[in-house]
């Protein structure tokens, strides 16, 4: 069986939790409340994906689909600095696209498919931050949930196919339910069963004191359900 590459999250503890890092040919989802570090983790991966890693991984380019307008080139500069990389080179290796609605988000995946086909082997990571934000807005009506889940399912199988066909890691962020009174339900990721089944690896993030964050691995097929702590620093995600 082909050796899959794994991308470092920037935190050794989190990498260990993930069995080495964010894995190629599958979908990794992080979810959690606001400011828990989803976007910071996305930014860190943009940089680490460009660096050589274990098992002969040579690094590659990144595609970033931004649905919340929270992509920050300046953050990438300070993360690049931490790893002694040239900040402009790091930025040049990121193909950035802003999605304006869920339809557009899915159209962008068509373009991504073409790009991956044209430049075979060049891209190693596809990020969508966040997967549900636009669906949530576009299908906000009570009767629209069925349509939403149908479209979401199509998008997720598309992502799975892309990850396998082009040997890339797909990393998506997700929000938690905020419209529930019960505290237990309020820690659940949105997207229902469709998203739960489509994500190979799911990580729940929670806030600790200051820069401390906790990551917990959920229903992984082959890894232990454990939790670790990490930090958000100016150099990105760290221990
Ligand atoms: P939402 O998208 O709002 O749901 O949140 P998120 O989970 O994407 O949170 P995000 O990744 O944006 O994390 C925000 C946290 O990162 C905040 O606590 C910030 O203080 C911290 N942060 C952002 N930039 C920096 C930085 O340059 N240095 C440090 N040390 N922390 C930062
Ligand atoms: Mg964010």
Short mmCIF file of C-alpha atoms and ligand atoms in Angstrom, two decimals:
data_model
loop_
_atom_site.label_atom_id
_atom_site.label_comp_id
_atom_site.label_asym_id
_atom_site.label_seq_id
_atom_site.Cartn_x
_atom_site.Cartn_y
_atom_site.Cartn_z
CA UNK A 1 0.00 0.00 0.00
CA UNK A 2 1.22 3.44 -0.92
CA UNK A 3 2.75 5.46 1.93
CA UNK A 4 0.48 8.45 2.60
CA UNK A 5 2.05 11.78 3.45
CA UNK A 6 0.98 13.59 6.61
CA UNK A 7 1.13 17.34 7.13
CA UNK A 8 2.29 18.80 10.42
CA UNK A 9 -0.18 20.98 12.28
CA UNK A 10 2.67 22.91 13.91
CA UNK A 11 2.03 21.17 17.25
CA UNK A 12 3.87 17.92 17.99
CA UNK A 13 1.15 16.89 20.44
CA UNK A 14 -1.60 17.44 17.88
CA UNK A 15 0.40 15.65 15.18
CA UNK A 16 0.77 12.69 17.52
CA UNK A 17 -2.96 12.69 18.23
CA UNK A 18 -3.51 12.48 14.47
CA UNK A 19 -1.04 9.65 14.03
CA UNK A 20 1.53 11.94 12.41
CA UNK A 21 -0.51 14.84 11.06
CA UNK A 22 -3.22 15.76 8.57
CA UNK A 23 -3.36 12.82 6.18
CA UNK A 24 -3.42 12.75 2.39
CA UNK A 25 -6.27 11.14 0.44
CA UNK A 26 -8.82 11.88 3.12
CA UNK A 27 -10.89 14.66 4.66
CA UNK A 28 -9.94 16.10 8.04
CA UNK A 29 -12.48 18.32 9.78
CA UNK A 30 -11.91 20.62 12.76
CA UNK A 31 -14.86 22.17 14.49
CA UNK A 32 -15.44 24.36 17.52
CA UNK A 33 -16.67 27.70 18.78
CA UNK A 34 -15.39 31.10 17.62
CA UNK A 35 -11.69 31.84 18.25
CA UNK A 36 -10.87 28.23 19.08
CA UNK A 37 -8.17 28.19 16.40
CA UNK A 38 -9.72 26.73 13.25
CA UNK A 39 -8.49 29.53 11.00
CA UNK A 40 -5.09 29.69 12.70
CA UNK A 41 -4.67 25.96 12.14
CA UNK A 42 -5.63 26.44 8.48
CA UNK A 43 -2.99 29.15 8.13
CA UNK A 44 -0.32 27.02 9.79
CA UNK A 45 -1.04 24.11 7.44
CA UNK A 46 -0.66 26.48 4.47
CA UNK A 47 2.97 26.83 5.50
CA UNK A 48 3.83 23.33 6.78
CA UNK A 49 2.41 21.75 3.59
CA UNK A 50 5.14 23.56 1.67
CA UNK A 51 7.96 22.02 3.69
CA UNK A 52 9.59 18.61 3.31
CA UNK A 53 8.36 16.00 5.79
CA UNK A 54 8.70 12.32 6.75
CA UNK A 55 8.49 9.44 4.25
CA UNK A 56 10.05 11.39 1.43
CA UNK A 57 7.41 14.11 1.34
CA UNK A 58 8.87 17.06 -0.58
CA UNK A 59 6.22 19.71 0.10
CA UNK A 60 3.78 21.27 -2.31
CA UNK A 61 1.34 24.05 -3.09
CA UNK A 62 -1.91 24.81 -1.32
CA UNK A 63 -5.41 25.80 -2.39
CA UNK A 64 -7.34 27.92 0.12
CA UNK A 65 -11.09 28.46 -0.27
CA UNK A 66 -12.15 31.22 2.08
CA UNK A 67 -15.86 31.61 2.86
CA UNK A 68 -15.62 33.99 5.81
CA UNK A 69 -13.03 36.44 4.53
CA UNK A 70 -10.61 35.57 7.32
CA UNK A 71 -7.56 34.64 5.24
CA UNK A 72 -4.66 36.85 6.39
CA UNK A 73 -1.45 37.00 4.32
CA UNK A 74 0.19 38.80 7.24
CA UNK A 75 -0.38 35.81 9.48
CA UNK A 76 1.33 33.62 6.90
CA UNK A 77 4.34 35.91 6.99
CA UNK A 78 4.88 35.41 10.71
CA UNK A 79 4.34 31.65 10.38
CA UNK A 80 6.82 31.53 7.47
CA UNK A 81 9.29 33.41 9.68
CA UNK A 82 9.00 30.78 12.39
CA UNK A 83 10.05 28.11 9.88
CA UNK A 84 12.73 30.31 8.26
CA UNK A 85 10.91 30.33 4.94
CA UNK A 86 10.76 33.19 2.47
CA UNK A 87 7.42 34.88 3.07
CA UNK A 88 6.83 35.84 -0.55
CA UNK A 89 7.61 32.34 -1.77
CA UNK A 90 5.16 30.98 0.80
CA UNK A 91 2.43 33.34 -0.40
CA UNK A 92 3.14 32.53 -4.05
CA UNK A 93 2.51 28.87 -3.36
CA UNK A 94 -1.02 29.47 -2.12
CA UNK A 95 -3.86 29.60 -4.61
CA UNK A 96 -6.49 31.68 -2.88
CA UNK A 97 -10.19 31.95 -3.72
CA UNK A 98 -13.00 33.65 -1.88
CA UNK A 99 -16.41 31.93 -2.12
CA UNK A 100 -19.45 34.21 -2.05
CA UNK A 101 -22.25 31.69 -1.72
CA UNK A 102 -22.66 27.92 -1.52
CA UNK A 103 -23.25 27.64 -5.28
CA UNK A 104 -20.04 29.56 -5.91
CA UNK A 105 -18.22 27.35 -3.40
CA UNK A 106 -19.20 24.33 -5.44
CA UNK A 107 -18.26 26.05 -8.73
CA UNK A 108 -14.85 26.78 -7.26
CA UNK A 109 -14.39 23.04 -6.76
CA UNK A 110 -14.83 22.58 -10.51
CA UNK A 111 -12.02 25.05 -11.09
CA UNK A 112 -9.94 23.32 -8.42
CA UNK A 113 -10.51 20.00 -10.20
CA UNK A 114 -9.23 21.47 -13.48
CA UNK A 115 -6.24 23.05 -11.78
CA UNK A 116 -5.28 19.79 -10.07
CA UNK A 117 -5.58 18.00 -13.37
CA UNK A 118 -3.47 20.55 -15.25
CA UNK A 119 -0.74 20.73 -12.64
CA UNK A 120 -0.57 17.12 -11.54
CA UNK A 121 1.37 16.49 -8.33
CA UNK A 122 1.97 20.16 -7.56
CA UNK A 123 -0.79 20.72 -4.99
CA UNK A 124 -0.80 18.78 -1.74
CA UNK A 125 -3.46 20.47 0.39
CA UNK A 126 -6.95 21.86 -0.16
CA UNK A 127 -8.46 23.95 2.64
CA UNK A 128 -12.05 25.13 2.97
CA UNK A 129 -12.52 27.57 5.87
CA UNK A 130 -15.38 27.10 6.58
CA UNK A 131 -17.35 24.33 4.88
CA UNK A 132 -20.82 25.21 6.27
CA UNK A 133 -20.89 28.99 6.68
CA UNK A 134 -22.40 29.74 3.26
CA UNK A 135 -24.74 26.74 3.29
CA UNK A 136 -26.04 27.98 6.57
CA UNK A 137 -26.90 31.36 5.07
CA UNK A 138 -28.24 30.07 1.75
CA UNK A 139 -30.49 27.41 3.26
CA UNK A 140 -31.71 29.10 6.40
CA UNK A 141 -35.39 28.27 6.01
CA UNK A 142 -36.99 25.46 7.96
CA UNK A 143 -38.00 23.53 4.83
CA UNK A 144 -34.62 23.88 3.17
CA UNK A 145 -32.59 21.47 5.26
CA UNK A 146 -33.18 18.54 2.89
CA UNK A 147 -31.91 20.53 -0.10
CA UNK A 148 -28.97 21.78 1.90
CA UNK A 149 -27.92 18.30 2.97
CA UNK A 150 -28.31 17.03 -0.57
CA UNK A 151 -25.99 19.74 -1.95
CA UNK A 152 -23.61 19.29 0.95
CA UNK A 153 -23.45 15.55 0.28
CA UNK A 154 -22.56 16.20 -3.35
CA UNK A 155 -19.82 18.60 -2.32
CA UNK A 156 -18.37 16.19 0.23
CA UNK A 157 -18.22 13.27 -2.19
CA UNK A 158 -16.57 15.62 -4.66
CA UNK A 159 -13.94 16.48 -2.04
CA UNK A 160 -13.34 12.84 -1.22
CA UNK A 161 -12.87 12.05 -4.89
CA UNK A 162 -10.49 14.96 -5.38
CA UNK A 163 -8.40 13.90 -2.37
CA UNK A 164 -8.01 10.37 -3.69
CA UNK A 165 -7.60 11.14 -7.37
CA UNK A 166 -4.90 13.75 -6.86
CA UNK A 167 -3.35 12.42 -3.64
CA UNK A 168 -3.99 15.57 -1.61
CA UNK A 169 -5.07 16.28 1.95
CA UNK A 170 -8.44 18.00 2.33
CA UNK A 171 -8.80 20.12 5.46
CA UNK A 172 -12.14 21.70 6.34
CA UNK A 173 -13.30 23.79 9.27
CA UNK A 174 -16.77 23.73 10.74
CA UNK A 175 -18.89 25.59 13.24
CA UNK A 176 -20.90 24.29 16.14
CA UNK A 177 -24.63 24.64 16.66
CA UNK A 178 -25.41 27.92 18.35
CA UNK A 179 -29.19 27.88 18.23
CA UNK A 180 -29.75 25.30 20.94
CA UNK A 181 -30.63 25.92 24.56
CA UNK A 182 -29.05 22.69 25.75
CA UNK A 183 -25.31 23.01 26.44
CA UNK A 184 -24.73 19.48 25.21
CA UNK A 185 -26.26 20.15 21.78
CA UNK A 186 -24.38 23.43 21.56
CA UNK A 187 -21.08 21.57 21.29
CA UNK A 188 -22.14 19.62 18.21
CA UNK A 189 -20.77 20.39 14.78
CA UNK A 190 -23.34 21.41 12.15
CA UNK A 191 -23.85 19.57 8.87
CA UNK A 192 -25.55 16.53 10.42
CA UNK A 193 -24.89 12.95 9.38
CA UNK A 194 -23.79 13.90 5.88
CA UNK A 195 -20.77 15.77 7.18
CA UNK A 196 -20.13 13.33 10.03
CA UNK A 197 -19.86 10.42 7.59
CA UNK A 198 -17.91 12.33 4.95
CA UNK A 199 -15.13 13.46 7.29
CA UNK A 200 -12.56 10.73 7.78
CA UNK A 201 -11.06 12.43 10.81
CA UNK A 202 -12.98 14.82 13.09
CA UNK A 203 -11.32 17.02 15.67
CA UNK A 204 -13.22 19.01 18.29
CA UNK A 205 -11.42 22.17 19.43
CA UNK A 206 -12.16 23.96 22.68
CA UNK A 207 -10.78 27.10 24.27
CA UNK A 208 -8.63 27.07 27.36
CA UNK A 209 -7.01 29.91 29.22
CA UNK A 210 -5.15 32.47 27.10
CA UNK A 211 -3.54 30.86 24.08
CA UNK A 212 -4.21 27.31 25.27
CA UNK A 213 -6.54 25.16 23.18
CA UNK A 214 -7.67 21.55 23.47
CA UNK A 215 -8.08 19.17 20.55
CA UNK A 216 -10.09 15.99 20.91
CA UNK A 217 -10.18 13.27 18.29
CA UNK A 218 -13.65 11.92 17.54
CA UNK A 219 -14.80 8.65 15.99
CA UNK A 220 -11.57 7.93 14.16
CA UNK A 221 -11.44 4.57 12.34
CA UNK A 222 -7.92 3.71 13.49
CA UNK A 223 -6.76 6.15 16.14
CA UNK A 224 -7.39 6.36 19.85
CA UNK A 225 -10.01 8.86 21.04
CA UNK A 226 -7.74 11.08 23.10
CA UNK A 227 -7.22 14.79 23.68
CA UNK A 228 -4.18 17.07 23.70
CA UNK A 229 -3.40 20.71 24.37
CA UNK A 230 -1.73 23.12 21.99
CA UNK A 231 -1.03 26.85 21.73
CA UNK A 232 -1.87 29.61 19.29
CA UNK A 233 1.27 31.73 18.86
CA UNK A 234 2.42 34.40 16.42
CA UNK A 235 4.23 31.58 14.60
CA UNK A 236 0.95 29.69 14.24
CA UNK A 237 -0.11 26.51 16.03
CA UNK A 238 2.58 25.26 18.43
CA UNK A 239 3.03 23.23 21.62
P1 LIG B 1 -14.18 31.58 14.09
O1 LIG B 1 -13.77 31.55 12.65
O2 LIG B 1 -14.58 32.92 14.55
O3 LIG B 1 -15.22 30.54 14.42
O4 LIG B 1 -12.90 31.23 14.99
P2 LIG B 1 -11.63 30.32 14.67
O5 LIG B 1 -11.79 29.01 15.34
O6 LIG B 1 -11.32 30.31 13.23
O7 LIG B 1 -10.51 31.09 15.48
P3 LIG B 1 -9.13 31.60 14.93
O8 LIG B 1 -8.36 30.51 14.31
O9 LIG B 1 -9.35 32.83 14.15
O10 LIG B 1 -8.37 31.91 16.29
C1 LIG B 1 -8.45 33.14 16.88
C2 LIG B 1 -7.48 33.11 18.02
O11 LIG B 1 -6.14 33.15 17.52
C3 LIG B 1 -7.66 34.30 18.92
O12 LIG B 1 -7.67 33.85 20.26
C4 LIG B 1 -6.44 35.14 18.63
O13 LIG B 1 -6.01 35.78 19.79
C5 LIG B 1 -5.41 34.14 18.16
N1 LIG B 1 -4.49 34.77 17.23
C6 LIG B 1 -4.80 35.25 16.01
N2 LIG B 1 -3.73 35.84 15.46
C7 LIG B 1 -2.73 35.73 16.35
C8 LIG B 1 -1.36 36.14 16.37
O14 LIG B 1 -0.87 36.76 15.44
N3 LIG B 1 -0.62 35.83 17.47
C9 LIG B 1 -1.15 35.15 18.51
N4 LIG B 1 -0.36 34.86 19.54
N5 LIG B 1 -2.43 34.75 18.53
C10 LIG B 1 -3.21 35.03 17.48
MG1 LIG B 2 -12.19 31.16 11.54
#
